[in-house]
Structure formats: structure tokens, C-alpha cells
Coordinates of N, CA and C in Angstrom, one line a residue:
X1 N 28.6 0.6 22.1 CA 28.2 1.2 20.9 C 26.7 1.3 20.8
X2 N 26.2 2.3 20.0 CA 25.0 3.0 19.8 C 24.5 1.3 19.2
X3 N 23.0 1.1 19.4 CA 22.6 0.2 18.4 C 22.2 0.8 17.1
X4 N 21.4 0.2 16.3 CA 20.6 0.6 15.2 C 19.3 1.7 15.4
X5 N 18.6 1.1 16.8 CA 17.8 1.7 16.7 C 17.9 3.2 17.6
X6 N 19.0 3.6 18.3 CA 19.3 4.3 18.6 C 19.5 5.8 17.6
X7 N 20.8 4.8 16.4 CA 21.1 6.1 15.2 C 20.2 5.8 14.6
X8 N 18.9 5.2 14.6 CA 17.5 6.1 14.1 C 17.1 6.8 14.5
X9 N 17.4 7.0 15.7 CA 16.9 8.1 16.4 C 17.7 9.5 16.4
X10 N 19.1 9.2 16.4 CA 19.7 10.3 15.8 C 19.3 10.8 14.6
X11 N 19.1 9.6 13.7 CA 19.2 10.3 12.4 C 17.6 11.2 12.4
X12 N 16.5 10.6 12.5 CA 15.4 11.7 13.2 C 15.6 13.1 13.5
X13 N 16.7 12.8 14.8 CA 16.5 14.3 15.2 C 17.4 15.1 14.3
X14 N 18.9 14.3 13.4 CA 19.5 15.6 12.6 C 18.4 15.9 11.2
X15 N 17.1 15.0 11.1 CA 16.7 15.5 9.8 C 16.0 16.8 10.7
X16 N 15.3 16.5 11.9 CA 15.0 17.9 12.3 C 15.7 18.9 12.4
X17 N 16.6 18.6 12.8 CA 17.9 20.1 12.9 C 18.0 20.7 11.8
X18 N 17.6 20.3 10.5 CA 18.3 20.5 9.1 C 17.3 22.0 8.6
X19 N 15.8 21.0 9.2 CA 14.7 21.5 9.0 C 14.7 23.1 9.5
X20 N 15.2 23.3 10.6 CA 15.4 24.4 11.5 C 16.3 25.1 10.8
X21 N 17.4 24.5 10.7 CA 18.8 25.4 9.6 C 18.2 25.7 8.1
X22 N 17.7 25.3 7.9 CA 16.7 25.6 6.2 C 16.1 26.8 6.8
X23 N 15.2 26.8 7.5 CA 14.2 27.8 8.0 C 15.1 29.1 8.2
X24 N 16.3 29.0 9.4 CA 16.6 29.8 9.7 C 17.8 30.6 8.5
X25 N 17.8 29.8 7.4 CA 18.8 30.1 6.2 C 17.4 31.1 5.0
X26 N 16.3 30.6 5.6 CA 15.5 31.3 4.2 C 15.0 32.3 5.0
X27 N 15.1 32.9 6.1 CA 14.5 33.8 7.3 C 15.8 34.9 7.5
X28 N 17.2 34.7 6.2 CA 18.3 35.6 7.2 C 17.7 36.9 6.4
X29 N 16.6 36.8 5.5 CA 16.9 38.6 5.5 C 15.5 39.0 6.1
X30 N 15.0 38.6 6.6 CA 13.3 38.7 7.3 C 13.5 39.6 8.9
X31 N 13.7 41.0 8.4 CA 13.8 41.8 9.9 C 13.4 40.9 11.1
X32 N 14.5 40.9 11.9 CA 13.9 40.4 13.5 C 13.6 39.2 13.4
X33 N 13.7 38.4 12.5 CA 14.2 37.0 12.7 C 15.1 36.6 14.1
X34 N 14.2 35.6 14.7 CA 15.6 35.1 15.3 C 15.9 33.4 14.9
X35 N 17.1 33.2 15.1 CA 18.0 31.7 14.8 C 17.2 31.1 15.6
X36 N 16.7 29.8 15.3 CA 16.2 28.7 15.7 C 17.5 27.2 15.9
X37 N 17.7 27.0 17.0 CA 18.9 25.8 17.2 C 18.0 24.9 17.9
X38 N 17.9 23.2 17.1 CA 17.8 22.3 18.0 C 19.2 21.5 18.4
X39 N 18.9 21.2 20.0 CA 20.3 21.0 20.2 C 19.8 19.7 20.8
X40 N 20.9 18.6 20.6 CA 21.2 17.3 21.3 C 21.6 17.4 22.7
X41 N 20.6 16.6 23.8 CA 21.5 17.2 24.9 C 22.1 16.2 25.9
X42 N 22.0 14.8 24.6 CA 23.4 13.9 25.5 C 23.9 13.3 24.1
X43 N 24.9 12.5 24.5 CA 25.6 12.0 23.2 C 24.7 10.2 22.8
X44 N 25.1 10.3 22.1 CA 24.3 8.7 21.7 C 24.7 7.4 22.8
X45 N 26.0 7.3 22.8 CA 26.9 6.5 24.4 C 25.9 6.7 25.5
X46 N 25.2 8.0 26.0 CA 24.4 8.0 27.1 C 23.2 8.0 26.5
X47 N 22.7 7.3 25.9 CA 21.2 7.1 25.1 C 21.0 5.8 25.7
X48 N 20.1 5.5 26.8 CA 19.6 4.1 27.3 C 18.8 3.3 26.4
X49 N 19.4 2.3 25.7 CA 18.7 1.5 25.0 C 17.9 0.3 25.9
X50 N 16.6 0.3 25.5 CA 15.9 -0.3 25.9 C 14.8 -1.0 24.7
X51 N 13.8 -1.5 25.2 CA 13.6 -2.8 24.5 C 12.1 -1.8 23.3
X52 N 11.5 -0.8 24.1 CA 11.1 0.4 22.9 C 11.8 0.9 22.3
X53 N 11.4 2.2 21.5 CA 12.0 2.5 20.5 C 13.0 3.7 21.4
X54 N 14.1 3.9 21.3 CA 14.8 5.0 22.0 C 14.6 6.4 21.9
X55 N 15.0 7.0 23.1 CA 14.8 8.6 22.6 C 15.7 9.8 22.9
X56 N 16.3 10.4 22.2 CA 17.2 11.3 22.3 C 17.1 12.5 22.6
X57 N 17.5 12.9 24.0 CA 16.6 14.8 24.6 C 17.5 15.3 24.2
X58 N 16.3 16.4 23.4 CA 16.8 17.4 22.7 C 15.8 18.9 22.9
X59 N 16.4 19.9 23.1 CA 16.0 21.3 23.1 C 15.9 22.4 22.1
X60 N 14.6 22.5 21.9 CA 14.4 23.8 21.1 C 14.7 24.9 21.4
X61 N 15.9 25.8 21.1 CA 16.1 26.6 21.9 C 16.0 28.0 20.9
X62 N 15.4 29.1 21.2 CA 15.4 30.4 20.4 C 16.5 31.3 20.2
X63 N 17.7 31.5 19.1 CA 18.1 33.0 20.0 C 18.0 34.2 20.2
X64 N 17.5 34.7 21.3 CA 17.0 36.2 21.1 C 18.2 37.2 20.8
X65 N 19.1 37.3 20.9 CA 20.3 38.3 20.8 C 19.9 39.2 19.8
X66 N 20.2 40.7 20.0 CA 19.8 41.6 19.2 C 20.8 41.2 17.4
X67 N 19.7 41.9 17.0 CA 20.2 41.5 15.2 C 21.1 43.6 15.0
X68 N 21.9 43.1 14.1 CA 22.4 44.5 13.5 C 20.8 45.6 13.3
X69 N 21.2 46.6 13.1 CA 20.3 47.8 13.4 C 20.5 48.6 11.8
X70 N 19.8 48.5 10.8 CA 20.3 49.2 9.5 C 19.4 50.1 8.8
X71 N 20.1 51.0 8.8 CA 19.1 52.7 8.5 C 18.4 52.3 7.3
X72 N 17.2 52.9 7.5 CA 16.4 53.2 6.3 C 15.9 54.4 5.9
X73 N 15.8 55.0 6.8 CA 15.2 56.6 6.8 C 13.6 56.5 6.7
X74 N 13.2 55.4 6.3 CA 11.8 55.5 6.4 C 11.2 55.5 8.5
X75 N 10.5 57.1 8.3 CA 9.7 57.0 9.1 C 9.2 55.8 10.4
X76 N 8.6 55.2 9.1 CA 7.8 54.3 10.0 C 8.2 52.8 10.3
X77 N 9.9 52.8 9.8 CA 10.8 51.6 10.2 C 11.4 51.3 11.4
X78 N 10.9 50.9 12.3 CA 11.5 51.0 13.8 C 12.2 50.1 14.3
X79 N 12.7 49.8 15.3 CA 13.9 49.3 15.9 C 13.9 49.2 17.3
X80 N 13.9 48.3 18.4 CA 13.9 48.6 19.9 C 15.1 48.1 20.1
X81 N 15.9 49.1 20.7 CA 17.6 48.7 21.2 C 17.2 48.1 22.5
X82 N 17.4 46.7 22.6 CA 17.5 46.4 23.6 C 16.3 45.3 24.0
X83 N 16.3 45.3 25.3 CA 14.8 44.7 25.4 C 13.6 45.1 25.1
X84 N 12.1 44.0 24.9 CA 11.3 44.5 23.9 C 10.3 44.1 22.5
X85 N 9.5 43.7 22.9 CA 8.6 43.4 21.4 C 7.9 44.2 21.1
X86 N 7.4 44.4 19.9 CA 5.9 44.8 19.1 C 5.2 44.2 19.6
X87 N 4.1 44.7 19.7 CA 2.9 44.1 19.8 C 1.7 44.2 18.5
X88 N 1.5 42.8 18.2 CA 0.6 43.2 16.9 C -0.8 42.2 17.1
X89 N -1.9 42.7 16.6 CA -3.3 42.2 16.5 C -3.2 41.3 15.4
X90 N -3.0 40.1 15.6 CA -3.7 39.2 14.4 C -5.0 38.4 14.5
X91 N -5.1 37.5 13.2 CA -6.4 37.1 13.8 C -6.4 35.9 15.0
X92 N -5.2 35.3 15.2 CA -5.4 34.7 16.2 C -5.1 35.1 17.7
X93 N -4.9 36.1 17.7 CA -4.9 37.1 18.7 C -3.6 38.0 19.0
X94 N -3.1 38.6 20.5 CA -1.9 39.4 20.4 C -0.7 38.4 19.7
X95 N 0.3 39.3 19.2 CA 1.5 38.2 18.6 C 2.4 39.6 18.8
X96 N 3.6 39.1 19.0 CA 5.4 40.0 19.1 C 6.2 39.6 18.3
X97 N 6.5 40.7 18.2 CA 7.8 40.6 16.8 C 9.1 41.8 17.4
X98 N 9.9 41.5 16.8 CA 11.1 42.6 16.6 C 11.2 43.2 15.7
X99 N 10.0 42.6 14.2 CA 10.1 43.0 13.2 C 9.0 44.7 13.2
X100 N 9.9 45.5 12.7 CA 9.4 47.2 13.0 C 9.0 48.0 11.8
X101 N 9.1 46.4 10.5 CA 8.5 47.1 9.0 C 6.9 47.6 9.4
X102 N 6.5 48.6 9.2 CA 5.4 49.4 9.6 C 4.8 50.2 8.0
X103 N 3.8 49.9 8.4 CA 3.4 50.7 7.1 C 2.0 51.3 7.8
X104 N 0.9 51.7 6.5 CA -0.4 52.6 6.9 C -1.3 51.9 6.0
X105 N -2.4 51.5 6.1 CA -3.5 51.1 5.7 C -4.3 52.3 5.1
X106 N -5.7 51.8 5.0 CA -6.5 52.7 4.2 C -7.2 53.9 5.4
X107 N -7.6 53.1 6.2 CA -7.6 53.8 7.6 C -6.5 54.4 8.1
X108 N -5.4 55.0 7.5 CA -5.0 55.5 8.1 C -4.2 55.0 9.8
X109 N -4.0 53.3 9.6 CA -3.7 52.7 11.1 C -2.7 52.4 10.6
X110 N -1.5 52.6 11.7 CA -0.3 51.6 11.4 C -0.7 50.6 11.5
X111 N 0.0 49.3 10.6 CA 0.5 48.3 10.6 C 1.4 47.7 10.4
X112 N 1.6 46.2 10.4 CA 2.8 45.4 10.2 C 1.9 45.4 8.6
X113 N 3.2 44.6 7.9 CA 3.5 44.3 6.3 C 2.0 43.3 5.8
X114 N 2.0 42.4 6.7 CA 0.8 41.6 6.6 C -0.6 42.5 6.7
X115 N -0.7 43.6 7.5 CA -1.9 44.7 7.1 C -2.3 44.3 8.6
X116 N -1.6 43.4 10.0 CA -2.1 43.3 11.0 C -2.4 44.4 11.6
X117 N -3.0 45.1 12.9 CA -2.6 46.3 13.5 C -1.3 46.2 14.7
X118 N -1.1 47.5 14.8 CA 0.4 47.5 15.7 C 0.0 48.2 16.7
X119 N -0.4 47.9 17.8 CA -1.0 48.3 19.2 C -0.4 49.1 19.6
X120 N -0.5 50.0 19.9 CA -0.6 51.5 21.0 C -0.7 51.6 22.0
X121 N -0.5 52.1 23.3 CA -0.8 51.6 24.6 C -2.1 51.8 25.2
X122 N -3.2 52.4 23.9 CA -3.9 52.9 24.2 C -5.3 51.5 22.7
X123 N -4.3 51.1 22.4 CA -5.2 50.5 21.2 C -4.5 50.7 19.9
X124 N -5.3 50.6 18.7 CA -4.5 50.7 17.1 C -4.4 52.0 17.4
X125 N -3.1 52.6 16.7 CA -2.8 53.7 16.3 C -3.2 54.4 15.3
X126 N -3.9 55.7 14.7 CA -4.4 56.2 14.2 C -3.4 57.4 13.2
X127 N -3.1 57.5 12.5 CA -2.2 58.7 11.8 C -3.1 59.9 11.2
X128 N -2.9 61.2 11.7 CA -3.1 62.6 11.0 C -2.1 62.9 9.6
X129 N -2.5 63.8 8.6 CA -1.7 64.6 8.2 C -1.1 65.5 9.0
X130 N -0.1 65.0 8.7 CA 0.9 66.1 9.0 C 2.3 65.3 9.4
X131 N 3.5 65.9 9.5 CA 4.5 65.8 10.0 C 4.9 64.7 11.0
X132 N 5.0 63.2 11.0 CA 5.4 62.0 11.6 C 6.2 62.3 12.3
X133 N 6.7 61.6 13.7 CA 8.2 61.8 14.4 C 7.6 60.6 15.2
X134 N 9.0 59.5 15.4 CA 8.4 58.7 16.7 C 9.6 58.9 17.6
X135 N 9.4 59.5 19.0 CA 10.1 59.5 20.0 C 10.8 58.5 20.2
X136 N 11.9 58.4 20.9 CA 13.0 57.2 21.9 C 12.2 56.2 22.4
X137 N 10.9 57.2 23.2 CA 10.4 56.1 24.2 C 9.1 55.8 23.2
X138 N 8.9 55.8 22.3 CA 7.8 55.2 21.5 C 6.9 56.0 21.2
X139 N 6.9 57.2 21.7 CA 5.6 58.2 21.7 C 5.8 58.8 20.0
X140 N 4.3 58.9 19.3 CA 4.4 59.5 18.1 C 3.7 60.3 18.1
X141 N 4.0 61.1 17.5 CA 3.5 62.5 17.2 C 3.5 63.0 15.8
X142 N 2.6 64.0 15.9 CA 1.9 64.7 14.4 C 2.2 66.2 14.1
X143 N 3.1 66.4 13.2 CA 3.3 67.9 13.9 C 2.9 68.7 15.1
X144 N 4.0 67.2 16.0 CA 4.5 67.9 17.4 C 3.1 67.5 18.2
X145 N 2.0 67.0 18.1 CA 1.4 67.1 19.0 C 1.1 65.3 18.7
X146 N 1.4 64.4 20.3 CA 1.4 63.6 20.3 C -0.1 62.9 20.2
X147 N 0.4 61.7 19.4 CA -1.5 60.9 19.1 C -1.7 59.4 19.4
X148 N -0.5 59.0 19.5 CA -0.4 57.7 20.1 C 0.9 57.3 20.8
X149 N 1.2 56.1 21.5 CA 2.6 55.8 21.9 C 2.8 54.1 21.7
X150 N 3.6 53.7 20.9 CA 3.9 52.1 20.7 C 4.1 51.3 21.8
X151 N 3.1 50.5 21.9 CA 3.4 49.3 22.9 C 4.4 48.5 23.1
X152 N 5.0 48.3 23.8 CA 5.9 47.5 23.9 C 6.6 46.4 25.1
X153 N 6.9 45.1 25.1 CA 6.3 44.6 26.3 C 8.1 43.6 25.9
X154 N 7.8 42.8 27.2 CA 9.4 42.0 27.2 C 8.2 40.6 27.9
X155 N 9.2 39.5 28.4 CA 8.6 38.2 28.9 C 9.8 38.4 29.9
X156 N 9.3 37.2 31.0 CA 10.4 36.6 31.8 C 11.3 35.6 31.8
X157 N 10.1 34.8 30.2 CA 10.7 33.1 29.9 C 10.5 33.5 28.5
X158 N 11.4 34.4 28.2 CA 11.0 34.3 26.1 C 11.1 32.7 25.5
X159 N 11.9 32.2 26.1 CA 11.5 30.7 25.8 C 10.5 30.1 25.7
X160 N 9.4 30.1 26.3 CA 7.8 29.7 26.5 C 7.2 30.2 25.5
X161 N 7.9 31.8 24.4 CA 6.8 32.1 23.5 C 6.9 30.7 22.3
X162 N 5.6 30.7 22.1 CA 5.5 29.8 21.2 C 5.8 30.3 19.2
X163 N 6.5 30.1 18.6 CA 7.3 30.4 17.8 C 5.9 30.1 16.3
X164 N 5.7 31.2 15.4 CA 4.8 31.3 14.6 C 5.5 31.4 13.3
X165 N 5.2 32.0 12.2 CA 5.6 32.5 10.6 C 6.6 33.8 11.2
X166 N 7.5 33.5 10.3 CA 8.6 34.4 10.2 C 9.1 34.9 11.5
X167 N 9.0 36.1 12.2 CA 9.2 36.8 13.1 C 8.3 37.1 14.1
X168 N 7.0 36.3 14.1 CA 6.4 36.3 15.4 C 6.1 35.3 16.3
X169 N 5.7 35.6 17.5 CA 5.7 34.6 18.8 C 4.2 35.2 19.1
X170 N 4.0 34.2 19.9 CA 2.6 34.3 20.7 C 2.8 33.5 22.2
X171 N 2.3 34.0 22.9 CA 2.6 33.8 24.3 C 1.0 33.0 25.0
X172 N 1.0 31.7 25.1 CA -0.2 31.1 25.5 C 0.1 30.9 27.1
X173 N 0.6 32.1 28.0 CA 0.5 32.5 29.5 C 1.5 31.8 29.9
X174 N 2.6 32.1 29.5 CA 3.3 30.9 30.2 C 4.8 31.8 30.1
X175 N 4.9 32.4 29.4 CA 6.5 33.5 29.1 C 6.5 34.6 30.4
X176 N 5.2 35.0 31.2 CA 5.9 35.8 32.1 C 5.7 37.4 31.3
X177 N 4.7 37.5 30.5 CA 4.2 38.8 29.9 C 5.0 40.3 31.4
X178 N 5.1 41.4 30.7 CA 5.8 42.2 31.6 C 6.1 43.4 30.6
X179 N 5.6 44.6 31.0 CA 5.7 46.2 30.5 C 7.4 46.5 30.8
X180 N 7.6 47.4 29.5 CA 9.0 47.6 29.5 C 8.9 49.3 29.8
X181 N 9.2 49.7 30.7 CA 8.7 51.1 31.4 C 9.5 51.9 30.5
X182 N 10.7 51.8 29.7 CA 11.4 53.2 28.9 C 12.0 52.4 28.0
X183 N 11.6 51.9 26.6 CA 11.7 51.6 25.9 C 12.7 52.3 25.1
X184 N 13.7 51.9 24.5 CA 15.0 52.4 23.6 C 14.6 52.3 21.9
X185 N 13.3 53.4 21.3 CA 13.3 52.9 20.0 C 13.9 54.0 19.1
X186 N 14.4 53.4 18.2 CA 15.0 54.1 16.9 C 13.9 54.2 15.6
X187 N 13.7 55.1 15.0 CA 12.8 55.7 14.1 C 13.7 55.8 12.7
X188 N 13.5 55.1 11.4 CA 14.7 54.9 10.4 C 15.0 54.2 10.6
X189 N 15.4 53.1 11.2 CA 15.9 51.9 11.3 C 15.4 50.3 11.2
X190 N 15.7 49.5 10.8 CA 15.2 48.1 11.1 C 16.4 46.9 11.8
X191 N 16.0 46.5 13.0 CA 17.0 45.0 13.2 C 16.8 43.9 12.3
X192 N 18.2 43.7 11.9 CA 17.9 42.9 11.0 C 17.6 41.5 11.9
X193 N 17.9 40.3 11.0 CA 18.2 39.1 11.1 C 18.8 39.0 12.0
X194 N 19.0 37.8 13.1 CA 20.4 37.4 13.6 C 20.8 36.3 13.4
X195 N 20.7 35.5 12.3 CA 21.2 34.8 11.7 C 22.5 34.7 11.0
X196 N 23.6 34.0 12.1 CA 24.8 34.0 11.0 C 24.9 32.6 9.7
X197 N 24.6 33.2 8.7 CA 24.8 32.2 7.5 C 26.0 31.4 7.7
X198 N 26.7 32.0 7.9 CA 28.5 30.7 7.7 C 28.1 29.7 9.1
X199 N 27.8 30.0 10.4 CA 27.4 29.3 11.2 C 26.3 28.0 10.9
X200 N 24.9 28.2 10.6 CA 24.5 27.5 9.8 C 24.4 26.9 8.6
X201 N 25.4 27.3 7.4 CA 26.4 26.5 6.4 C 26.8 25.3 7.0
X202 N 27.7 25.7 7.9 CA 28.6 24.9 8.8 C 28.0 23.8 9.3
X203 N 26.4 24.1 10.6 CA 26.3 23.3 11.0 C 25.3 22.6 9.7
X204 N 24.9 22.5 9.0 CA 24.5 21.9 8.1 C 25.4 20.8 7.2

């Protein structure tokens, strides 16, 4: 049998778990959210009790799986089917998101909702009057003549990105950074959440 100081240690890690299911329960309507699972990765029986305090390996694990895809018609709401992040300028440096809420500043620059900029492959993007369209492969254009193309990049270890506010990651060299050569984006759309609520109910 587990001792005492063992299911302290359990109980530890399920207040953490709770923590994560809270998060991932106030994050299900936050575009491009993804589910956060900490997982136990032996049972308490294989927990070596010893004469310190015990410790129970456990994994923070992300899930990337794409979220549903839900029209907006707004222009500048985007969506990458498939593999793929944003890339956005904050102040603590590049950060990725799935989230494709896009808006326009006073300048005239796309941004994310926070007023970050949304990188181009060329730098911030710049908007003309006239007539918006953003291409499949990211390219946008201004009545027809293109003026910038959306950045968009994948990892090799999305696991390694380091997990920020809401829907962004930051990659401190260690995910395997990597260009996604024909990017799948939808224009009108947003991925939602992939958060299933009854699942986290449950495990809660």
C-alpha cells in the first residue's frame, strides 16, 4: 500500500491537474486554444517510497489536434488547415498561435487582438485601401495586387514550445523551428478551441 507520504504526493499532483482542467475549461471559447493534460505516468503501487519526500512522474503534455473551423466571413479571420502557426511580434519576442483573430491598427498593420504584429514573410504587414483577399497559400492582396504573404512556420517537437497566455507558445530553440512551404489557409474562418468540455467535466 501507498504510504501517507506518497498520497501527498498524489494529492499535489491532482491539485495540479485541476489547475490545467480550470484553464483548459475557461480557454474553450479562446480560438486556437489547445487542451492542456497533465498525466500520471505510474500508478502510486510503483511509486518508490523512500526515506525523502516521494515523487510521482508526471507529463505535461499539449494537444495539438486541429480545433473545428467556424465561418465568420470576416476578412481578416484566418485559419491554417493543417499544419502551421502564426507568427506574432510581442514584446518578449517571436510567439505562435493558431489563433487567426486579426484585426488593423492605426498604422494600418495587421495584428493579433492584443495589438501584437502578425509577421509577413517579409516583416509586419502593411494594408492599402482597397479590396482585401487572402490567398490559400497566405499571400494577400489589395485589389489584386499582392502586398504581403503570412508567415507561417510548424516545429519538429511542438512539445518543447513553451506554453504562454491563452493561445501562444514561444519556442526558446529547442521545438525544431521549420518553414511550412504550402500552407492550407482559409480566409472567413476561425479554429476554434479543441477543448472537449464533457471530457474535462469528467476528468474533473
Amino acid at each position: 500500500m501507498a504510504d501517507i507520504a506518497t498520497l501527498g504526493a498524489a494529492m499535489d499532483l491532482q491539485i495540479s491537474q485541476l489547475e490545467h482542467i480550470s484553464n483548459n475549461l475557461a480557454n474553450a471559447s479562446t480560438p486556437g486554444f489547445k487542451a492542456v493534460h497533465l498525466l500520471m505516468l505510474k500508478d502510486l503501487e510503483e511509486v518508490a517510497v523512500t526515506e525523502e519526500e516521494p515523487e510521482i512522474p508526471s507529463e505535461l503534455v499539449v494537444d495539438f489536434s486541429q480545433g473545428i473551423p467556424q465561418k465568420t466571413s470576416n476578412i481578416l479571420d484566418v485559419t491554417i488547415q493543417g499544419d502551421g502557426f502564426f507568427v506574432i511580434q510581442t514584446d518578449q519576442g517571436l510567439a505562435y498561435t493558431k489563433n487567426g483573430t486579426f484585426t488593423v491598427n492605426s498604422s494600418n498593420q495587421i495584428v493579433a487582438q492584443d495589438g501584437s504584429l502578425v509577421m509577413g514573410t517579409s516583416g509586419p504587414i502593411t494594408l492599402i485601401d482597397g479590396q482585401i483577399n487572402i490567398a490559400q497559400d497566405g499571400s494577400i492582396s489589395v485589389d489584386g495586387n499582392e502586398i504581403g504573404k503570412l508567415k507561417i512556420v510548424d516545429f519538429t517537437n511542438r512539445q518543447a514550445l513553451v506554453k504562454a497566455s491563452g493561445s501562444l507558445y514561444y519556442d526558446e530553440g529547442q521545438a525544431g523551428l521549420k518553414a511550412v512551404e504550402k500552407p492550407n489557409i482559409q480566409s472567413g474562418f476561425l479554429e476554434l478551441s479543441n477543448v472537449n468540455v464533457v471530457r474535462e467535466m469528467a476528468d474533473m
